[in-house]
XYZ file of C-alpha atoms in Angstrom:
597
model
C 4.395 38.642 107.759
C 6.313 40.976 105.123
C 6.298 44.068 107.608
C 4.012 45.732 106.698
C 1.492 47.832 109.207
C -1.501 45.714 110.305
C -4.680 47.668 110.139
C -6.637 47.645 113.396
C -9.615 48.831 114.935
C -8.680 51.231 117.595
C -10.269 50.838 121.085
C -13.309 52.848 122.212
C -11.644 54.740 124.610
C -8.661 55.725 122.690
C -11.237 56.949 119.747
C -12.685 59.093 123.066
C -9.279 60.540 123.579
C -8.792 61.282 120.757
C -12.146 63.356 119.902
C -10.966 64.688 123.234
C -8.007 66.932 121.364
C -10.266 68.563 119.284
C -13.375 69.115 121.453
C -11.229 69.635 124.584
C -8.274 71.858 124.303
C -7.910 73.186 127.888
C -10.550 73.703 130.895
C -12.149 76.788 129.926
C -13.194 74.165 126.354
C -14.697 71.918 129.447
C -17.103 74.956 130.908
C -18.166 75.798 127.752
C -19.553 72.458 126.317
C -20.966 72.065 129.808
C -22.776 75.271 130.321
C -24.253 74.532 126.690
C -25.575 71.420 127.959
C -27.310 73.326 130.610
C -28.376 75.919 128.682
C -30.473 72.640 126.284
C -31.730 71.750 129.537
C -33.807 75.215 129.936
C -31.834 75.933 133.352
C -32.464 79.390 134.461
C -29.698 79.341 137.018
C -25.869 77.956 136.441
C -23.589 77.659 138.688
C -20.099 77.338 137.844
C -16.949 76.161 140.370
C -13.677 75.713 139.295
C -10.062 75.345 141.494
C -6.511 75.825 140.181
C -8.029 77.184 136.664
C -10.204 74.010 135.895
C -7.249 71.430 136.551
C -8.470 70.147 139.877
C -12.146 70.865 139.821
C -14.796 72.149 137.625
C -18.207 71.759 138.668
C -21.284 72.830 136.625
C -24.754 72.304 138.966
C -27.903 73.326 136.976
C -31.401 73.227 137.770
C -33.051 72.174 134.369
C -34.789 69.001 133.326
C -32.372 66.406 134.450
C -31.788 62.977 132.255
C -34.264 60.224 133.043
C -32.357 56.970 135.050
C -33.149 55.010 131.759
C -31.099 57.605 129.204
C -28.094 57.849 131.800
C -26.137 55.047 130.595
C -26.288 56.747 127.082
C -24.787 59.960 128.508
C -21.101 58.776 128.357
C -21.712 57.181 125.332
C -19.605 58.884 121.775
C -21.973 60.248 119.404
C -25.291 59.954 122.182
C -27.312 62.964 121.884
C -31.448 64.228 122.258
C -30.780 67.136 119.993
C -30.701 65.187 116.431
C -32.075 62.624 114.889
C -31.392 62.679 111.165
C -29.746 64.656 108.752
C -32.461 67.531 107.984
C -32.077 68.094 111.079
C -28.263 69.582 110.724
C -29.217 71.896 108.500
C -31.989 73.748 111.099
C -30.269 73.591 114.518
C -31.451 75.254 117.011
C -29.617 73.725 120.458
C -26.287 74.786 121.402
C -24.899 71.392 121.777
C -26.080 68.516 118.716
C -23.283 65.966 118.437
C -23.255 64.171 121.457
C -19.341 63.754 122.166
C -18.576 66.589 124.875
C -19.420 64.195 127.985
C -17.587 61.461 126.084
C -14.374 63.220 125.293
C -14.339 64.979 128.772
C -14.609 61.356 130.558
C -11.824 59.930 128.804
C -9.594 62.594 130.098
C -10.469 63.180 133.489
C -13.096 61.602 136.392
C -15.930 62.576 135.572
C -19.129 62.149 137.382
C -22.918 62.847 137.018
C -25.868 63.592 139.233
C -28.787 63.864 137.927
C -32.292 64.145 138.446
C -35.588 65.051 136.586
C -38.800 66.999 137.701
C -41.053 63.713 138.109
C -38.329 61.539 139.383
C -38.123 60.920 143.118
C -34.505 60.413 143.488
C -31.269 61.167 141.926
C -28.908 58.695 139.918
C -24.900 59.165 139.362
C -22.384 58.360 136.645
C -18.611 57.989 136.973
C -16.369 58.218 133.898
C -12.838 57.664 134.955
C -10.288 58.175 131.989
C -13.048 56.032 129.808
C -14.002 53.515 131.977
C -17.800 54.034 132.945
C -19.265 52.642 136.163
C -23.544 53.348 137.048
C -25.765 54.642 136.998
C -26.253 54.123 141.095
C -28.738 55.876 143.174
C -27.328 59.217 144.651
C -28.184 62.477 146.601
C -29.356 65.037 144.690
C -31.614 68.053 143.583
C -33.399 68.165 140.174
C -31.113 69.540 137.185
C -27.960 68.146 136.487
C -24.334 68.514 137.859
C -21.440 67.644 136.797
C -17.935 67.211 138.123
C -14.656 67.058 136.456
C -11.790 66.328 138.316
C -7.850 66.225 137.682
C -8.452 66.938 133.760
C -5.711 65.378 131.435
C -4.558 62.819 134.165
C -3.910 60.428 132.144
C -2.975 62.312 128.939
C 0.264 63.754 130.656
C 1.243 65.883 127.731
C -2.066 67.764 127.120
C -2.039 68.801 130.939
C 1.831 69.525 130.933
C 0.931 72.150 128.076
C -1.561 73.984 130.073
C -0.869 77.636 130.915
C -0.584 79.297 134.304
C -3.397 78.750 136.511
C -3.696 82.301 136.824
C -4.152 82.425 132.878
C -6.574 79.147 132.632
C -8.681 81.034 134.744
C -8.833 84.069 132.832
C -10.009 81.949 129.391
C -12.735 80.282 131.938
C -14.234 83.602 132.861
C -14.467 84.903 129.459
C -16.321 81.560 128.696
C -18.519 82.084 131.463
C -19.343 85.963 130.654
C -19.550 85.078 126.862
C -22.209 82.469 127.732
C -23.765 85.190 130.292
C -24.354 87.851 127.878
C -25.919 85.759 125.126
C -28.484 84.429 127.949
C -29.626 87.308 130.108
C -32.835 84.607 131.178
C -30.373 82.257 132.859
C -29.125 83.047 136.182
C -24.784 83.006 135.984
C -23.183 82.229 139.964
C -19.297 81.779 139.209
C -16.621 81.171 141.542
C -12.806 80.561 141.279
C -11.184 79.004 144.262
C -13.953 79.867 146.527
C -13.954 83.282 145.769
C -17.095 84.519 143.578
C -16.288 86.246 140.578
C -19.584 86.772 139.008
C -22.887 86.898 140.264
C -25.376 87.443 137.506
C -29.246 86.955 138.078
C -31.669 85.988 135.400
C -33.699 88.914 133.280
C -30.846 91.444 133.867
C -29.883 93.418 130.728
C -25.963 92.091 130.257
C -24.638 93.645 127.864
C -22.374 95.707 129.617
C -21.202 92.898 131.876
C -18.001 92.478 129.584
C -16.556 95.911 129.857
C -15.328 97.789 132.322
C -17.385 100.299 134.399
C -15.554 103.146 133.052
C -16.908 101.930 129.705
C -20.617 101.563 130.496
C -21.401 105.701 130.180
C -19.631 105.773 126.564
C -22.186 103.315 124.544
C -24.455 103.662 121.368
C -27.416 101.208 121.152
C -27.570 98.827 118.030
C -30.884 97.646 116.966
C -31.812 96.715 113.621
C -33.957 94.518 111.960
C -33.946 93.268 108.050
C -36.694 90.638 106.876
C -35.990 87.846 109.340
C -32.838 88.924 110.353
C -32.374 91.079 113.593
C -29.033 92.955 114.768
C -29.252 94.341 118.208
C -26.494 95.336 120.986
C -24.174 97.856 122.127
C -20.920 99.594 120.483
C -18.831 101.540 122.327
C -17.547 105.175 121.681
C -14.496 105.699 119.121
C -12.249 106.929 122.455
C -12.742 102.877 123.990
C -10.857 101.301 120.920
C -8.095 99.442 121.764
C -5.045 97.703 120.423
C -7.085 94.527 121.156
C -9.905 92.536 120.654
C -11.102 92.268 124.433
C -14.213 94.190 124.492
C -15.483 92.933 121.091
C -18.147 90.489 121.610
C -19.961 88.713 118.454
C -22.870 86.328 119.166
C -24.910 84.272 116.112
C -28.021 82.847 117.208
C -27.040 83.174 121.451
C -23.911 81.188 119.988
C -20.288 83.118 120.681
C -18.796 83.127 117.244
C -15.483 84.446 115.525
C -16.680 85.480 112.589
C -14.246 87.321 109.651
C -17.752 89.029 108.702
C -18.866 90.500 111.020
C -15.600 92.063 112.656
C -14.500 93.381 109.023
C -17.995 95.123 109.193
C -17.547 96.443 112.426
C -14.251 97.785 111.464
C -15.435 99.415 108.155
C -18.249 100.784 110.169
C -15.413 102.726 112.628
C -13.427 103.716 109.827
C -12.230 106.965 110.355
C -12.633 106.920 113.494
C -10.312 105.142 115.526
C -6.928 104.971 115.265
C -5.025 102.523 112.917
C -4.123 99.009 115.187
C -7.575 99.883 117.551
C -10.616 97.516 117.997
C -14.212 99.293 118.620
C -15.603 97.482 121.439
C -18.734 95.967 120.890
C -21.248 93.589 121.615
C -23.589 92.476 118.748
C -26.335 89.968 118.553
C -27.037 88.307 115.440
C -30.370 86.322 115.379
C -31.327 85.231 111.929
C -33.245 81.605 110.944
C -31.743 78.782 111.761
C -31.252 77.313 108.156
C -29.437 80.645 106.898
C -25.959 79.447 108.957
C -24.068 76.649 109.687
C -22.710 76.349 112.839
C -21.061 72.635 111.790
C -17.920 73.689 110.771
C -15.386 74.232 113.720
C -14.762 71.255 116.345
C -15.598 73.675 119.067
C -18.343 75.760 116.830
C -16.632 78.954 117.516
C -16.925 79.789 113.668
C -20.029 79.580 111.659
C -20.597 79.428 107.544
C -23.493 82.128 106.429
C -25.027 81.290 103.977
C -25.800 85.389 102.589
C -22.347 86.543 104.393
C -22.866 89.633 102.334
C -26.193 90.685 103.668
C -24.895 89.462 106.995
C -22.077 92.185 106.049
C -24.116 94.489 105.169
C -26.465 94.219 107.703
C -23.901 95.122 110.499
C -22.039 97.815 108.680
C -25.277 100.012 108.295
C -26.474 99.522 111.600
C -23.248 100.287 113.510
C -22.710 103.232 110.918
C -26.131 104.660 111.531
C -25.731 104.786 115.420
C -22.359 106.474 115.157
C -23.757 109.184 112.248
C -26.947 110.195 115.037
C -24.464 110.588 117.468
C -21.902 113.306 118.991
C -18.713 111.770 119.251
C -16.607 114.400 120.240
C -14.567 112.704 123.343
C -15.035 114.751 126.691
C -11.920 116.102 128.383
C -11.554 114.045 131.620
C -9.680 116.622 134.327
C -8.005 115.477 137.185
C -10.952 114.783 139.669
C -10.192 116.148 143.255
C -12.192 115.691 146.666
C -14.600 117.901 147.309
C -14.299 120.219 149.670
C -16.764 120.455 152.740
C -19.733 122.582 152.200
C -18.636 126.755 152.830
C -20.358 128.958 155.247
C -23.648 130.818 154.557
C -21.731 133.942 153.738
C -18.918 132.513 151.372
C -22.258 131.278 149.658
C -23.798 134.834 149.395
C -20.348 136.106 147.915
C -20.133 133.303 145.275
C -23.218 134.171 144.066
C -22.206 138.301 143.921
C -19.576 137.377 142.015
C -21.233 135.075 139.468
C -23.697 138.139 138.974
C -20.968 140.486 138.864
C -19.169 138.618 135.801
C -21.759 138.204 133.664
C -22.233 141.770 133.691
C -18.230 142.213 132.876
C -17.058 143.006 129.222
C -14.711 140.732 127.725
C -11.077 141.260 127.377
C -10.261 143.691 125.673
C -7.556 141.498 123.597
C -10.022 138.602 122.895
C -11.998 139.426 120.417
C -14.491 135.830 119.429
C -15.573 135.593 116.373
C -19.406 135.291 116.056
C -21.001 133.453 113.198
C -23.317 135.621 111.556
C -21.585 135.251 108.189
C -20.361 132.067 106.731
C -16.981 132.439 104.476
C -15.971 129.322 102.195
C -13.738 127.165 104.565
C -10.048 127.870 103.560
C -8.304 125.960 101.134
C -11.481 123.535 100.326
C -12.437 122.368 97.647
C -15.946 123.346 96.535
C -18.830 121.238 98.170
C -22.127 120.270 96.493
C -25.188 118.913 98.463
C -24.851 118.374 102.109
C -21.629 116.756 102.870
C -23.182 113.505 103.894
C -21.828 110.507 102.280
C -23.073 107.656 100.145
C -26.707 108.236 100.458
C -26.203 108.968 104.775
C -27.485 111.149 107.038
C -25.162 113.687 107.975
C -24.136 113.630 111.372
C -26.622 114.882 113.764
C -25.601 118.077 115.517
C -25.191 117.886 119.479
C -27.774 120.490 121.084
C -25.444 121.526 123.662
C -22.752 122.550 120.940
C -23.997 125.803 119.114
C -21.718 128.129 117.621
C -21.379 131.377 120.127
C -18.080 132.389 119.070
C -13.988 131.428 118.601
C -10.820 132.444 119.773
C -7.517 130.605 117.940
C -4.906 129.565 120.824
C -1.532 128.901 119.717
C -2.459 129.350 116.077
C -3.350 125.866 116.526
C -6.420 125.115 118.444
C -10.064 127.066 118.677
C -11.778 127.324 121.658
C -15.764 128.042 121.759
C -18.224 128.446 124.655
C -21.478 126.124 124.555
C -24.177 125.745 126.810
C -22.985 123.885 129.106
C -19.282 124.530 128.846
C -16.816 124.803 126.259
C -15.046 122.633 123.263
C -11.442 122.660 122.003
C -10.208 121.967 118.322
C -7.564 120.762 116.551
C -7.866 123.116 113.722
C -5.989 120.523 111.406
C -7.798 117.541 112.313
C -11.058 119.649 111.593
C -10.042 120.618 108.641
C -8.679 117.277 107.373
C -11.915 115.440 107.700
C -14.053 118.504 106.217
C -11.900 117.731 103.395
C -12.070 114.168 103.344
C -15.734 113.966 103.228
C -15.682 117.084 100.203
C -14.185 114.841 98.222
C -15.053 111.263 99.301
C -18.353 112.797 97.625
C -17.097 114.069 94.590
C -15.485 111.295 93.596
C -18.722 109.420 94.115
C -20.159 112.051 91.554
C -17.151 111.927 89.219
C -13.603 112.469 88.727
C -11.508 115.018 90.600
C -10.696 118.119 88.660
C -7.706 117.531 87.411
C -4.363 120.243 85.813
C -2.391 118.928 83.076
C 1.449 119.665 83.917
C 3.483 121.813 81.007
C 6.301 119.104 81.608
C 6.100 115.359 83.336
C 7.840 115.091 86.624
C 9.762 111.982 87.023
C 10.891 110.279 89.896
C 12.358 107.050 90.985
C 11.051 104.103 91.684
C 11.840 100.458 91.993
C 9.694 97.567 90.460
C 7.737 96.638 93.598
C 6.825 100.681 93.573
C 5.985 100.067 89.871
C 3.981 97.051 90.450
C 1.615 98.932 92.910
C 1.471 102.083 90.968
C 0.200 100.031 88.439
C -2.461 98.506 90.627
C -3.544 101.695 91.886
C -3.564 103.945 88.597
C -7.458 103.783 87.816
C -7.885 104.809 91.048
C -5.648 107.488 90.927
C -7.083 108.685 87.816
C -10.192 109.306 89.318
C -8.572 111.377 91.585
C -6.973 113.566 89.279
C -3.738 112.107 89.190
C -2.164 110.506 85.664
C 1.308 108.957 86.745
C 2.481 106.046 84.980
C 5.907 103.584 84.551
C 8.432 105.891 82.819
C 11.067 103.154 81.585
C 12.192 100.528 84.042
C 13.065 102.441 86.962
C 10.983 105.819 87.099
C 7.842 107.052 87.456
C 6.675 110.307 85.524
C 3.670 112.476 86.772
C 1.522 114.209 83.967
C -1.392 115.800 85.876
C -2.386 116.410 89.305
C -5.315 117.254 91.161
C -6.679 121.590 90.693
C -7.296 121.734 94.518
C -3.476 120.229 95.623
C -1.676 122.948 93.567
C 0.547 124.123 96.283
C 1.907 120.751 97.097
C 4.451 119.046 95.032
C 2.972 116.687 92.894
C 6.481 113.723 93.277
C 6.751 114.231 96.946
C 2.893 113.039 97.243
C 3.671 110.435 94.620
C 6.701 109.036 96.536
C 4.890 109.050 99.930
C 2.206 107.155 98.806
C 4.166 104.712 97.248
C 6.947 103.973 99.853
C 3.557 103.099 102.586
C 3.224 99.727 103.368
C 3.181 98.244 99.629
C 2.261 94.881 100.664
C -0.894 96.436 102.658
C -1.604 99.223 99.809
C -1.650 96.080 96.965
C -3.808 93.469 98.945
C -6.476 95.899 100.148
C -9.665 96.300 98.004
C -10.554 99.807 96.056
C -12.262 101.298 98.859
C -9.890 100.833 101.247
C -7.256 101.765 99.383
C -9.827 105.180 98.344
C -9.661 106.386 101.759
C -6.211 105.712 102.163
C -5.041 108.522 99.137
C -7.774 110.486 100.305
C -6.729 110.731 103.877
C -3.143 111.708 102.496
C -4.868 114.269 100.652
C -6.930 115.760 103.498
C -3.725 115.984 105.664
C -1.623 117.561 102.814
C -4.209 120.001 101.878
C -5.470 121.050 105.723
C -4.586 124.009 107.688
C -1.575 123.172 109.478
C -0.510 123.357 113.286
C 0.493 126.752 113.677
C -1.322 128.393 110.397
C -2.985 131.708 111.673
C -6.686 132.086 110.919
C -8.589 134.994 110.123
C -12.224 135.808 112.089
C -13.510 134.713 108.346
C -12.044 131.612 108.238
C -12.781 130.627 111.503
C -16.073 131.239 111.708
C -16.529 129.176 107.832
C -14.305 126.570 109.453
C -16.541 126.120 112.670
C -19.680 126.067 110.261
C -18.574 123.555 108.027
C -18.342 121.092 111.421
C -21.710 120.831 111.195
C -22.672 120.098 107.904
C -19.988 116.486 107.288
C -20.171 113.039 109.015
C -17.823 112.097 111.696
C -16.443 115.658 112.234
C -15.462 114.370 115.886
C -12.410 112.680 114.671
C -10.073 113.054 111.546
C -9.832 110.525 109.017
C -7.150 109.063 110.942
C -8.824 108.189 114.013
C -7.778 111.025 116.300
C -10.471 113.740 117.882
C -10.786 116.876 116.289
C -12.994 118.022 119.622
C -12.533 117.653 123.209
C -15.598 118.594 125.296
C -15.021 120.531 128.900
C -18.343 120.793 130.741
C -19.160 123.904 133.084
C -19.396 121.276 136.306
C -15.621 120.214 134.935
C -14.610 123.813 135.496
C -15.914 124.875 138.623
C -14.290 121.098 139.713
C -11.016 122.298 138.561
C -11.858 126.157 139.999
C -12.694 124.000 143.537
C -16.048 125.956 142.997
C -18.523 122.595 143.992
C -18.925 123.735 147.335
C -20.672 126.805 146.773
């Protein structure tokens, strides 16, 4: 021999093992691939068991079809499956499982057994699968369906199990299987315990889709349901106030399949633009069903991403639909007071006095000082630029008006906030915020209609700026033109400014310049035209708004409460914060202690 590496055929059951690291990356991998199996065998109840997060036990018992004693021995076997039997048939799947090597990779890394029996058959048969080494099928005890039992996973693959996280955190990625699984299958039955302890008991033909979130979630949902051609979007998103800095309560489902899918969560954030807060996540849960030869699922070991094969219509499809529940509703947050205990019911006469007095104030004049501003005349809004058509935007519906919020009248508090009675309570509002997004959408749709109005400077301001600054200013000058703006390179090292837009002629033309360009210039660069659109615009809104702390006259109040109604998303600024809080009239008689009259 001359040294050099012998080619070999490697052994079954290291091949086995191998598969193993990509199909089986840590327990909660296990309860998915098993549950899927289930689900292929029409169960309609699941029951899932696992101890010390899936490293000692995981037990799966279902009640669907069972194997027959003659396909057993092919259950352990790589590449074994019901589910396909050529290759047209990879290109229309319609299983959750199809390439036969889950049972196969989870025996060679743990003992494995299965017992198993079908409708017809009159007893059970087991399987045991002990790190690869198959023994069976024997006769056992046993119910029809199918369970299975994995024990000690990675016992013989020492560095995969010394890798695994807490228990405490194994068991957290096993119930998010598990409810994953649960919401895409609302016709199976769900039973799953950890340690003994049941954590979820789910029966069959119970609408799910709030099972993810928490229960202080479950009153603060829009419903989704759309349909285009053969492709139908339906689910639940959650009000702008549930965003969060994570990804937790976002749920995304292809064909009853949990997916991660670039898609569909940059359509779900384009759809909340505006509306939530830079760094926040809408929660959501969205089920895409759609024919089975318009995605691939065949392109992640553990099919948690899937190819489209229209991803723009897929795109499309779930912008408009979450866009269109958000524009019909009111999304003004409501104030949450403290909530105190109610006190026990008052006597008979404090009862007859509560009611003299109610009588009694209605019948008062208002204070004397206070003088609301009713809305019998509208004044242009201040500092806005002139609107044309309705304020909706790009062809939408404005957004509907709430029936319980009609205009009766404003006070400014603080030369900052408005405050207006409604029918059943009151509002608050940020008199900037307002104003920033009334702007926003002014001018989101004039630019749609054409450039900005632009004045031509006597004399080009110059500024600083260093290449990278010069670089992205480049990038960004058609846009910019558009908006009115004409700043170009001046030399190497300085920027000069020759017009600027009519409406922005009290602010200073380099300082807006030198803000926009010192943002995050990697972010600003790599982001497409209309993303980086609503960027300047928002920067616009906020420099042109009323400010905290700008007195308002009766005129401009009443034009700026007016305007509310006529743009889209005038609950929040373009930023993501609420321009409205909501304080109903049960609220205040909480806070008064008035809920025992």
């Amino acid at each position: 021999m001359d040294g050099r590496p012998v080619i070999r055929q490697l052994p079954q059951a290291l091949i086995n093992r191998i598969a193993a690291g990509e199909v089986v990356e840590r327990p909660a991998s296990v309860v998915k691939e098993l549950i899927e199996n289930a689900i292929d065998a029409g169960a309609t109840q699941i029951t899932i068991d696992i101890e010390e997060g899936g490293r000692k036990l995981i037990r799966i018992v279902d009640d669907g079809r069972g194997i027959a004693p003659d396909q057993l021995p092919l259950a352990f076997a790589p590449h074994a499956t019901s589910k396909l039997t050529d290759d047209a048939d990879l290109l229309s799947i319609r299983t959750m499982g199809f390439r036969g090597e889950a049972l196969a990779s989870i025996g060679s890394v743990s003992r494995c057994r299965i017992v198993t029996r079908t409708n017809d058959g009159d007893a059970a048969f087991g399987m045991d699968n002990t790190g690869g080494e198959v023994t069976g099928p024997t006769p056992a005890a046993g119910n029809v369906g199918t369970t299975v039992e994995v024990r000690d996973l990675f016992f013989n693959v020492p560095a995969r199990r010394k890798f695994l996280k807490a228990t405490g955190t194994e068991s957290s990625y096993v119930t998010e299987t598990v409810l994953k699984l649960a919401l895409a299958n609302p016709s199976v039955g769900f039973r799953y315990s950890r340690d003994g302890k049941v954590a979820h008991d789910l029966p069959p033909g119970v609408d799910r889709l709030l099972a993810g979130w928490p229960k202080e979630f479950r009153d603060q949902h829009l419903a989704v349901d759309r349909r285009d051609q053969d492709y139908h979007l339906h689910g639940i998103v959650g009000l702008p106030e549930l965003a969060a800095p994570h990804m937790r309560y976002q749920y995304l489902f292809v064909a009853g399949r949990p997916v991660k899918d670039r898609h569909m969560i940059h359509a779900l954030r384009e759809a909340f633009r505006g509306l939530c807060e830079p760094g926040r996540h809408p929660a959501a849960v969205l089920m895409l069903n759609l024919p089975p030869g318009a995605v691939d699922v065949n392109v992640h070991p553990q099919k948690l991403e899937v190819r489209f094969r229209e991803s723009n219509r897929v795109h499309a499809l779930v912008m408009s639909s979450v866009k269109q529940a958000l524009l019909g509703a009111n999304l003004a947050p409501k104030l949450k007071p403290k909530v105190e205990e109610p006190e026990p019911p008052r006597e008979n006469v404090r009862e007859t006095l509560a009611a003299f007095f109610k009588q009694d104030l209605q019948q008062q004049t208002r204070l004397e000082n206070v003088q609301p501003v009713e809305t019998t005349e509208v004044a242009a809004p201040p500092a806005v630029p002139p609107s044309q058509g309705d304020g909706s935007s790009n062809g939408e519906s404005r957004e509907e008006v709430d029936p319980a919020l009609p205009i009766r009248g404003a006070i400014q508090l603080h030369n900052s906030y408005l405050v207006t009675q409604t029918d059943d309570g009151m509002v608050i509002i940020d008199q900037h915020a307002l104003h920033e997004r009334i702007i926003f959408e002014d001018l989101l749709q004039r630019i749609r209609r054409g450039n900005l109005e632009s004045q031509h400077l006597l004399m080009p301001l110059t500024f600083d700026a260093d290449g990278r600054q010069l670089e992205v200013l480049e990038t960004l000058r058609p846009m910019l033109l558009r908006l009115g703006i004409d700043a170009e390179a001046f030399g190497p090292d300085a920027v000069a400014v020759r017009s600027f837009p009519s409406f922005l002629h009290k602010l200073d033309p380099v300082d807006f310049l030198q803000q926009l360009l010192q943002r995050d210039e990697s972010e600003l660069e790599k982001a497409d035209d209309e993303t980086v659109l609503h960027e300047v615009l928002d920067m616009m809104s906020c420099k042109a708004a009323v400010k905290a702390g700008d007195p308002l006259t009766p005129e401009e109040i009443t034009a700026l409460l007016a305007r509310r109604d006529l743009v889209s998303r005038s609950s929040n600024c373009p930023h993501g914060r609420p321009t409205t809080l909501r304080l109903s009239l049960t609220d205040l008689e909480r806070q008064f202690k008035r809920t025992g009259f």
